[in-house]
N, CA and C of each residue as an Amber inpcrd file, in Angstrom:
protein
   249
  89.3970000  95.5780000  92.3940000  90.8090000  95.7670000  92.7340000
  90.9060000  96.1190000  94.2190000  92.0960000  96.0240000  94.7540000
  92.3570000  96.3010000  96.1740000  93.6670000  95.6650000  96.5450000
  94.1580000  95.9790000  97.7110000  95.3990000  95.4300000  98.1900000
  95.2340000  94.7290000  99.5400000  95.7220000  93.5110000  99.6360000
  95.7230000  92.7850000 100.9070000  97.1440000  92.8640000 101.4740000
  97.2460000  93.1280000 102.7850000  98.5390000  93.3060000 103.4370000
  98.6410000  92.2880000 104.5740000  99.7720000  91.6070000 104.6220000
 100.0630000  90.6800000 105.7480000 101.4100000  91.0930000 106.3630000
 101.4050000  91.1820000 107.6820000 102.6870000  91.4110000 108.3960000
 103.4150000  90.0890000 108.4460000 104.6830000  90.1010000 107.9940000
 105.4950000  88.9020000 108.0030000 106.3130000  88.7840000 109.3030000
 106.8530000  89.9370000 109.7160000 107.6480000  89.9100000 110.9610000
 107.8250000  91.3530000 111.4350000 107.8070000  91.5000000 112.7450000
 108.1410000  92.7590000 113.3780000 109.2060000  92.4720000 114.4010000
 110.3080000  93.2210000 114.3490000 111.4640000  93.0430000 115.2650000
 111.8240000  94.3950000 115.8240000 111.9690000  94.4780000 117.1750000
 112.3660000  95.7160000 117.8030000 113.2060000  95.3670000 119.0270000
 114.5100000  95.6510000 118.9090000 115.4610000  95.3190000 119.9890000
 116.4310000  96.4420000 120.1490000 116.1270000  97.3940000 121.0170000
 117.0620000  98.4760000 121.2890000 117.2600000  99.3430000 120.1080000
 118.4770000  99.4340000 119.5760000 118.8490000 100.2770000 118.4580000
 118.4360000  99.6890000 117.1380000 117.9800000  98.4850000 117.1070000
 117.6190000  97.8400000 115.8300000 116.1210000  97.5370000 115.7480000
 115.5430000  97.7540000 114.5960000 114.1500000  97.3710000 114.3840000
 113.8990000  97.1300000 112.8930000 112.9140000  96.2970000 112.6330000
 112.4500000  96.0860000 111.2630000 111.0330000  95.5480000 111.2560000
 110.3710000  95.8580000 110.1860000 109.0450000  95.3060000 109.9270000
 108.9810000  94.9370000 108.4880000 108.4470000  93.7130000 108.2100000
 108.3040000  93.2180000 106.8730000 106.8460000  92.8640000 106.5740000
 106.3980000  93.2250000 105.3920000 105.0150000  92.9350000 104.9460000
 105.0290000  92.2570000 103.5930000 103.9570000  91.4990000 103.3120000
 103.7020000  90.9800000 101.9630000 102.4080000  91.6550000 101.5300000
 102.4430000  92.1660000 100.3000000 101.2590000  92.8580000  99.7370000
 100.8480000  92.1560000  98.4460000  99.5760000  92.0680000  98.2650000
  98.9880000  91.4280000  97.0600000  97.9170000  92.3890000  96.5360000
  98.1770000  92.9210000  95.3340000  97.2700000  93.8740000  94.7440000
  96.5580000  93.2750000  93.5490000  95.2390000  93.2610000  93.5640000
  94.4590000  92.7500000  92.4650000  94.4130000  93.8320000  91.3830000
  94.7140000  93.3960000  90.1310000  94.6940000  94.2830000  88.9630000
  93.5930000  93.8860000  88.0270000  93.2490000  94.7000000  87.0740000
  92.2310000  94.3090000  86.0780000  92.6640000  93.0310000  85.3220000
  91.6960000  92.4110000  84.7100000  91.9320000  91.2320000  83.8560000
  92.4750000  90.0470000  84.6490000  91.9780000  89.8770000  85.9000000
  92.3370000  88.7070000  86.7140000  93.8390000  88.6020000  87.0270000
  94.5380000  89.7470000  87.0320000  95.9730000  89.7310000  87.3490000
  96.1670000  90.1750000  88.7840000  97.3260000  89.7570000  89.3240000
  97.6650000  90.1220000  90.7210000  99.1400000  90.4660000  90.7710000
  99.4430000  91.5480000  91.4680000 100.8190000  91.9830000  91.6980000
 101.1960000  91.5960000  93.1010000 102.2370000  90.7780000  93.2680000
 102.7170000  90.3160000  94.5920000 104.0430000  90.9840000  94.8930000
 104.1480000  91.5740000  96.0730000 105.4220000  92.1820000  96.4320000
 105.5940000  92.1680000  97.9530000 106.8600000  92.2160000  98.3790000
 107.2020000  92.2580000  99.7630000 108.0230000  93.5220000 100.0600000
 107.7700000  94.1020000 101.2200000 108.4270000  95.3780000 101.5740000
 108.8850000  95.2630000 103.0260000 110.0190000  95.8410000 103.3220000
 110.5460000  95.8750000 104.7090000 111.1970000  97.2470000 104.9190000
 111.0440000  97.7500000 106.1480000 111.7630000  98.9230000 106.5940000
 112.6540000  98.4890000 107.7680000 113.8890000  98.9570000 107.7580000
 114.8750000  98.5350000 108.7510000 115.5360000  99.7610000 109.3520000
 115.9240000  99.5960000 110.6350000 116.6690000 100.7200000 111.3230000
 117.7140000 100.1050000 112.2160000 118.9060000 100.6380000 112.1070000
 120.0180000 100.2690000 113.0110000 120.6550000 101.5680000 113.4260000
 120.4520000 101.9830000 114.6760000 120.9310000 103.2830000 115.1040000
 120.2480000 104.3630000 114.2930000 121.0500000 105.2320000 113.6540000
 120.4730000 106.2710000 112.8240000 120.3890000 105.9000000 111.3680000
 120.8440000 104.7080000 110.9910000 120.7660000 104.2300000 109.6090000
 119.4170000 103.5680000 109.3640000 118.7880000 103.9130000 108.2330000
 117.5460000 103.2740000 107.8780000 117.6210000 102.7660000 106.4320000
 116.7880000 101.8190000 106.1110000 116.7890000 101.2450000 104.7700000
 115.4200000 100.6890000 104.4350000 115.1580000 100.6200000 103.1630000
 113.9050000 100.0420000 102.6750000 114.2990000  98.8380000 101.7480000
 113.6300000  97.7120000 101.8700000 113.9080000  96.5610000 101.0610000
 112.6380000  96.1940000 100.3260000 112.6650000  96.0090000  98.9960000
 111.4560000  95.6880000  98.2270000 111.7840000  94.5500000  97.2970000
 110.8930000  93.5690000  97.1830000 111.0030000  92.5110000  96.2330000
 109.6550000  92.3610000  95.5320000 109.6650000  92.4620000  94.1760000
 108.4520000  92.3060000  93.3660000 108.5580000  90.9770000  92.6550000
 107.5580000  90.1180000  92.8820000 107.5420000  88.7900000  92.2290000
 107.2580000  88.9300000  90.7470000 107.8020000  88.0140000  89.9590000
 107.5580000  87.9770000  88.5420000 107.5460000  86.4800000  88.1260000
 107.0150000  86.1830000  86.9780000 107.0510000  84.7560000  86.5230000
 108.5030000  84.2430000  86.5770000 108.7240000  83.1550000  87.2880000
 110.0540000  82.5760000  87.3860000 110.9460000  83.2410000  88.4590000
 110.4070000  84.2230000  89.1590000 111.1990000  84.9250000  90.1740000
 110.2850000  85.2020000  91.3870000 110.1720000  84.2100000  92.2200000
 109.3540000  84.3320000  93.4350000 110.2730000  84.1560000  94.6490000
 109.8270000  84.6780000  95.7860000 110.5330000  84.5130000  97.0460000
 109.4540000  84.1770000  98.0830000 109.7020000  83.1420000  98.8670000
 108.7300000  82.7820000  99.9060000 108.7840000  83.8220000 101.0330000
 107.7510000  83.8400000 101.8610000 107.7410000  84.7610000 103.0230000
 108.9790000  84.5310000 103.8770000 109.3020000  83.2880000 104.1370000
 110.4660000  82.9560000 104.9480000 111.7630000  83.4280000 104.3590000
 111.8820000  83.3220000 103.0180000 113.0860000  83.7910000 102.3440000
 113.2360000  85.3260000 102.4400000 112.0870000  86.0160000 102.2920000
 112.1270000  87.4630000 102.3940000 112.4660000  87.9110000 103.8000000
 111.9250000  87.2470000 104.8310000 112.2400000  87.6000000 106.2270000
 113.7390000  87.3560000 106.4310000 114.2480000  86.2370000 105.9360000
 115.6750000  85.9530000 106.1050000 116.5260000  87.0300000 105.4310000
 116.1290000  87.4870000 104.2910000 116.8510000  88.5580000 103.5700000
 116.7990000  89.8370000 104.3750000 115.6240000  90.0980000 104.9310000
 115.4880000  91.2980000 105.8000000 116.4150000  91.2470000 107.0000000
 116.5080000  90.0850000 107.5960000 117.4100000  89.9490000 108.7700000
 118.8630000  90.1580000 108.3950000 119.2390000  89.6030000 107.2250000
 120.6170000  89.7560000 106.7410000 120.9030000  91.2430000 106.4340000
 119.9480000  91.9070000 105.8240000 120.1340000  93.3170000 105.5240000
 120.2570000  94.1150000 106.8010000 119.4780000  93.7990000 107.8410000
 119.5990000  94.4630000 109.1210000 120.9380000  94.2680000 109.7720000
 121.4930000  93.0400000 109.6530000 122.8460000  92.7610000 110.1560000
 123.9160000  93.6240000 109.4930000 123.7170000  93.8570000 108.1920000
 124.7110000  94.5930000 107.4020000 124.5330000  96.0910000 107.4070000
 123.3480000  96.5730000 107.8410000 123.0640000  97.9730000 107.8130000
 124.0960000  98.8440000 108.5530000 124.6130000  98.3930000 109.7240000
 125.6360000  99.2350000 110.4110000 126.9210000  99.4180000 109.6270000
 127.1580000  98.6030000 108.6270000 128.4020000  98.6720000 107.7810000
 128.3700000  99.8860000 106.8550000 127.1890000 100.4740000 106.6270000
 127.1120000 101.5990000 105.7480000 127.8130000 102.7990000 106.3740000
 128.4780000 103.6210000 105.5370000 129.0820000 104.8420000 106.1080000
 127.9880000 105.7770000 106.6140000 128.3070000 106.5650000 107.6440000
 127.3390000 107.5010000 108.1530000 126.9000000 108.5260000 107.0940000
 125.7170000 109.0010000 107.1870000 125.2310000 110.0300000 106.2700000
 125.9400000 111.3440000 106.6150000 126.4940000 112.0110000 105.5980000
 127.2130000 113.2570000 105.8830000 126.2100000 114.3540000 106.2690000
 126.5400000 115.0750000 107.2810000 125.6360000 116.1590000 107.7570000
 126.1250000 117.5200000 107.3160000
């Protein structure tokens, strides 16, 4: 068992940044868990995006990166965190 990690995209432009990875974890009995993770920041707003593949539900690396970019565009629309 073990986990392989690939960086899909790193973006850092002023107040906005994001990094997306694809992870592949080997499980017992010849099984593999595939998932993609991204962390995003826009100003003081942060978010985590996760997609876990399943039979009949896969997302390509490009599709996940595009979803990450859309989430980053929408992140400033969230209301500010109350202090």
